[in-house]
Coordinates of C-alpha atoms in Angstrom, one line a residue:
Chain A
X1 CA -49.9 -3.2 6.6
X2 CA -46.2 -3.2 7.3
X3 CA -43.9 -5.1 4.9
X4 CA -42.4 -8.3 6.2
X5 CA -38.8 -8.1 7.4
X6 CA -36.3 -10.6 6.0
X7 CA -35.9 -13.0 9.0
X8 CA -32.4 -13.8 7.9
X9 CA -31.3 -10.2 8.2
X10 CA -33.4 -9.5 11.3
X11 CA -30.7 -10.8 13.6
X12 CA -28.2 -8.6 15.3
X13 CA -25.0 -10.3 14.2
X14 CA -26.1 -11.2 10.6
X15 CA -27.3 -7.6 10.1
X16 CA -24.0 -6.2 11.5
X17 CA -22.1 -8.4 9.0
X18 CA -24.3 -7.4 6.1
X19 CA -24.0 -3.7 7.0
X20 CA -20.2 -3.9 7.0
X21 CA -20.1 -5.8 3.8
X22 CA -22.5 -3.4 2.1
X23 CA -20.0 -0.6 2.7
X24 CA -16.9 -2.4 1.5
X25 CA -15.8 -4.5 -1.4
X26 CA -14.5 -7.2 0.8
X27 CA -13.6 -7.8 4.4
X28 CA -11.5 -10.4 6.3
X29 CA -13.1 -12.7 8.9
X30 CA -10.8 -11.0 11.4
X31 CA -12.0 -7.6 10.5
X32 CA -15.7 -8.7 10.8
X33 CA -14.9 -10.3 14.2
X34 CA -13.2 -7.1 15.4
X35 CA -16.0 -4.8 14.1
X36 CA -18.9 -6.9 15.5
X37 CA -17.3 -8.0 18.7
X38 CA -18.6 -11.6 18.1
X39 CA -16.9 -14.8 19.0
X40 CA -15.3 -16.8 16.1
X41 CA -17.7 -19.7 16.5
X42 CA -20.8 -17.6 16.5
X43 CA -19.6 -15.5 13.6
X44 CA -18.7 -18.6 11.5
X45 CA -22.2 -20.0 12.0
X46 CA -23.9 -16.7 10.9
X47 CA -21.6 -16.3 8.0
X48 CA -22.5 -19.9 6.9
X49 CA -26.2 -19.0 7.1
X50 CA -25.7 -15.9 4.9
X51 CA -23.6 -17.9 2.5
X52 CA -26.3 -20.6 2.2
X53 CA -28.8 -17.9 1.4
X54 CA -26.6 -16.6 -1.3
X55 CA -26.2 -13.2 0.3
X56 CA -22.4 -13.3 0.7
X57 CA -19.6 -15.3 -0.8
X58 CA -16.7 -16.6 1.3
X59 CA -13.2 -17.2 -0.2
X60 CA -10.7 -19.2 1.9
X61 CA -7.0 -18.8 1.0
X62 CA -3.6 -17.9 2.3
X63 CA -1.7 -14.7 2.6
X64 CA 1.8 -15.9 3.0
X65 CA 1.6 -18.6 5.6
X66 CA -1.4 -17.2 7.3
X67 CA -4.9 -18.6 6.5
X68 CA -7.3 -15.9 5.3
X69 CA -11.1 -15.9 4.9
X70 CA -12.5 -13.1 2.8
X71 CA -16.2 -12.3 2.6
X72 CA -18.0 -10.3 -0.1
X73 CA -21.6 -9.3 -0.5
X74 CA -23.4 -10.7 -3.6
X75 CA -25.9 -8.9 -5.8
X76 CA -28.7 -10.9 -4.2
X77 CA -27.3 -9.8 -0.8
X78 CA -27.3 -6.2 -1.8
X79 CA -30.8 -6.4 -3.0
X80 CA -32.0 -8.1 0.1
X81 CA -30.2 -5.6 2.3
X82 CA -31.7 -2.7 0.3
X83 CA -35.2 -4.1 0.7
X84 CA -34.6 -4.7 4.4
X85 CA -33.6 -1.0 4.9
X86 CA -36.6 0.2 2.9
X87 CA -38.9 -2.0 5.0
X88 CA -37.4 -0.6 8.2
X89 CA -38.1 2.9 6.9
X90 CA -41.8 1.9 6.4
X91 CA -41.9 0.9 10.1
X92 CA -40.5 4.2 11.2
X93 CA -42.9 6.4 9.1
Chain B
X1 CA -34.6 -5.9 17.6
X2 CA -36.9 -2.9 16.9
X3 CA -36.8 -1.1 13.5
X4 CA -35.0 1.8 15.2
X5 CA -32.4 -0.4 16.7
X6 CA -31.8 -2.1 13.4
X7 CA -31.2 1.2 11.6
X8 CA -29.0 2.3 14.4
X9 CA -26.9 -0.8 14.1
X10 CA -26.6 -0.4 10.3
X11 CA -25.5 3.2 10.6
X12 CA -23.0 2.3 13.4
X13 CA -21.4 -0.4 11.3
X14 CA -21.1 1.8 8.2
X15 CA -19.7 4.6 10.3
X16 CA -17.2 2.3 11.9
X17 CA -15.9 1.2 8.4
X18 CA -15.5 4.9 7.4
X19 CA -13.6 5.6 10.6
X20 CA -11.4 2.6 10.0
X21 CA -10.4 3.9 6.5
X22 CA -9.8 7.4 7.9
X23 CA -7.6 6.0 10.7
X24 CA -5.6 4.0 8.2
X25 CA -5.1 7.1 6.0
X26 CA -4.0 9.0 9.1
X27 CA -1.1 6.6 9.7
X28 CA 0.2 7.1 6.1
X29 CA -0.2 10.9 6.5
X30 CA 2.0 10.8 9.6
X31 CA 4.7 8.7 8.1
X32 CA 4.9 10.6 4.8
X33 CA 4.7 13.9 6.8
X34 CA 7.7 13.0 8.9
X35 CA 9.6 11.8 5.9
X36 CA 8.9 14.9 3.9
X37 CA 9.9 17.2 6.8
X38 CA 13.1 15.2 7.4
X39 CA 14.2 15.1 3.8
X40 CA 13.4 18.7 3.0
X41 CA 15.2 19.9 6.1
X42 CA 18.2 17.6 5.3
X43 CA 18.4 18.9 1.7
X44 CA 18.0 22.5 2.9
X45 CA 20.8 22.2 5.4
X46 CA 23.2 20.3 3.0
X47 CA 22.4 22.7 0.1
X48 CA 22.9 25.7 2.4
X49 CA 26.2 24.5 3.9
X50 CA 27.8 23.2 0.6
X51 CA 26.2 25.6 -1.8
X52 CA 25.5 22.7 -4.1
X53 CA 22.1 22.2 -5.7
X54 CA 22.7 18.5 -6.5
X55 CA 21.6 17.6 -3.0
X56 CA 18.1 17.8 -4.6
X57 CA 18.8 14.3 -6.0
X58 CA 18.2 13.1 -2.4
X59 CA 14.5 13.5 -3.1
X60 CA 14.6 10.3 -5.2
X61 CA 15.7 8.5 -2.1
X62 CA 12.5 9.4 -0.3
X63 CA 10.3 6.8 -2.0
X64 CA 13.1 4.3 -1.4
X65 CA 12.6 4.8 2.3
X66 CA 8.9 5.6 2.2
X67 CA 7.5 2.7 0.1
X68 CA 9.0 -0.1 2.1
X69 CA 7.6 1.6 5.3
X70 CA 4.3 1.9 3.5
X71 CA 4.4 -1.7 2.6
X72 CA 5.3 -2.8 6.1
X73 CA 2.4 -1.0 7.6
X74 CA 0.1 -2.3 4.9
X75 CA 1.3 -5.9 5.8
X76 CA 0.6 -5.3 9.4
X77 CA -2.9 -4.1 8.6
X78 CA -3.6 -6.9 6.1
X79 CA -4.7 -9.3 8.8
X80 CA -7.5 -7.0 9.8
X81 CA -8.6 -5.0 6.9
X82 CA -11.4 -4.0 4.6
X83 CA -11.3 -2.5 1.2
X84 CA -13.8 -0.2 -0.5
X85 CA -14.1 2.2 -3.3
X86 CA -13.0 5.2 -1.2
X87 CA -9.8 3.5 -0.1
X88 CA -9.0 2.7 -3.7
X89 CA -9.8 6.3 -4.8
X90 CA -7.5 7.8 -2.2
X91 CA -4.7 5.4 -3.1
X92 CA -5.2 6.4 -6.8
X93 CA -5.1 10.1 -6.0
X94 CA -1.7 9.8 -4.2
X95 CA -0.3 7.5 -6.8
X96 CA -1.3 10.0 -9.5
X97 CA 0.3 12.8 -7.5
X98 CA 3.5 10.8 -7.2
X99 CA 3.6 10.0 -11.0
X100 CA 2.9 13.6 -12.0
X101 CA 5.3 15.3 -9.6
X102 CA 8.1 12.9 -10.4
X103 CA 7.5 13.3 -14.2
X104 CA 7.5 17.1 -13.8
X105 CA 10.9 17.0 -11.9
X106 CA 12.5 14.5 -14.3
X107 CA 11.4 16.4 -17.4
X108 CA 12.6 19.6 -16.0
X109 CA 16.1 18.2 -15.2
X110 CA 16.3 16.5 -18.7
X111 CA 15.3 19.5 -20.7
X112 CA 17.3 22.0 -18.6
X113 CA 20.4 19.9 -19.2
X114 CA 20.3 21.0 -22.8
X115 CA 21.0 24.6 -21.9
X116 CA 22.9 24.4 -18.6
X117 CA 25.3 22.1 -16.7
X118 CA 23.6 19.3 -14.8
X119 CA 24.2 21.1 -11.5
X120 CA 22.6 24.2 -12.9
X121 CA 19.7 22.2 -14.2
X122 CA 18.9 21.0 -10.7
X123 CA 19.0 24.5 -9.5
X124 CA 16.6 25.5 -12.3
X125 CA 14.5 22.5 -11.1
X126 CA 13.8 24.3 -7.8
X127 CA 11.5 26.6 -9.7
X128 CA 9.2 23.6 -9.8
X129 CA 8.6 23.8 -6.1
X130 CA 5.5 26.0 -6.6
X131 CA 4.0 23.5 -9.1
X132 CA 4.7 20.5 -7.0
X133 CA 3.3 22.1 -3.8
X134 CA 0.2 23.0 -5.7
X135 CA -0.2 19.5 -6.9
X136 CA 0.4 18.2 -3.4
X137 CA -2.2 20.5 -1.9
X138 CA -4.7 19.5 -4.6
X139 CA -4.1 15.8 -4.0
X140 CA -4.7 16.3 -0.3
X141 CA -7.8 18.4 -0.8
X142 CA -9.3 15.9 -3.2
X143 CA -8.6 13.1 -0.7
X144 CA -10.5 15.2 1.9
X145 CA -13.5 15.4 -0.5
X146 CA -13.4 11.7 -1.1
X147 CA -13.2 10.9 2.6
X148 CA -15.7 13.7 3.5
X149 CA -13.3 15.0 6.0
X150 CA -13.0 18.8 6.6
X151 CA -9.6 18.6 8.3
X152 CA -8.0 17.0 5.3
X153 CA -9.8 19.4 2.9
X154 CA -8.6 22.4 4.8
X155 CA -5.1 21.0 5.2
X156 CA -5.0 20.5 1.4
X157 CA -6.0 24.1 0.7
X158 CA -3.5 25.4 3.4
X159 CA -0.7 23.4 1.8
X160 CA -1.5 24.2 -1.8
X161 CA -2.5 27.8 -1.7
X162 CA -0.4 28.7 1.4
X163 CA 2.5 26.9 -0.1
X164 CA 2.2 28.8 -3.4
X165 CA 2.1 32.1 -1.5
X166 CA 5.2 31.1 0.4
X167 CA 6.9 30.1 -2.9
X168 CA 6.6 33.6 -4.1
X169 CA 7.6 35.0 -0.8
X170 CA 10.8 33.1 0.0
X171 CA 14.2 32.8 -1.7
X172 CA 14.8 31.1 -5.0
X173 CA 17.3 28.4 -4.0
X174 CA 17.7 26.3 -0.8
X175 CA 14.9 28.3 0.9
X176 CA 12.5 26.6 -1.5
X177 CA 13.0 23.3 0.4
X178 CA 11.3 24.9 3.4
X179 CA 8.1 24.8 1.4
X180 CA 8.2 21.1 1.7
X181 CA 9.0 21.2 5.4
X182 CA 5.8 23.2 5.7
X183 CA 3.9 20.7 3.6
X184 CA 5.3 17.8 5.6
X185 CA 4.4 19.4 8.9
X186 CA 0.8 20.1 7.7
X187 CA 0.5 16.5 6.6
X188 CA 1.8 15.1 9.9
X189 CA -0.5 17.4 12.0
X190 CA -3.4 16.4 9.7
X191 CA -2.6 12.7 10.4
X192 CA -2.7 13.3 14.1
X193 CA -5.9 15.2 14.0
X194 CA -7.7 12.7 11.8
X195 CA -6.5 9.8 14.0
X196 CA -7.9 11.6 17.1
X197 CA -11.2 12.4 15.4
X198 CA -11.7 8.7 14.5
X199 CA -10.6 6.9 17.6

């Protein structure tokens, strides 16, 4: 019996965001947009879903006069991401 | 998405972040490589033509030029950036090198003053070149280890060990400045290579 994959992470864009955030302490919205190649609207929606699930935190602020949105992975997010990767490995065994 | 595609996506994203950090490091290597080459050559030429060792004081102007440039580039990158433990470690390594090499130079000048004239003290200070080049190579090689990049590791060893060999092989005075020209060129070339590897 294969383990169930977290449906929240089993989406291309959300998984891409989580993969980036798993490897860094924090990343700007612009950085995530550049790395994933997503549109701002779509990325915002997916980030909101990950935030609602408690997988990431979003901090809105300013750097000088420029608005800046910084995303960070939470402990729950790290755990969910780790479990997801372990489940994927089971599928590939 | 299949399991294989998911894992591929995860590894691609992690790899891209690593490449990003390496590309960012490469920029700083190129800037500081050019600065080091220019300053060492300028001091070499001025010292050789005037015969005065106090031109070594120009080294203290290098951070005054370098740090604002550093900050300017950092600001440009701030809009699109990520931060992780590796980028913090590499920053720490170079900051430690900077503090150690400046301290060694300042202490040498201060304590040599007791026995010699200030100009003579700076001339004595050139015997530090071997130590500083070794510290420089070490900082570069450790950065290579942290970033898991062989080009940087090899460049560090070439600069440190090669520089030390050169130190014993070339003259005692203005010729020592050419050690830093060598280190600057290695740093600049490393920057170009790392940037190319991580396009």
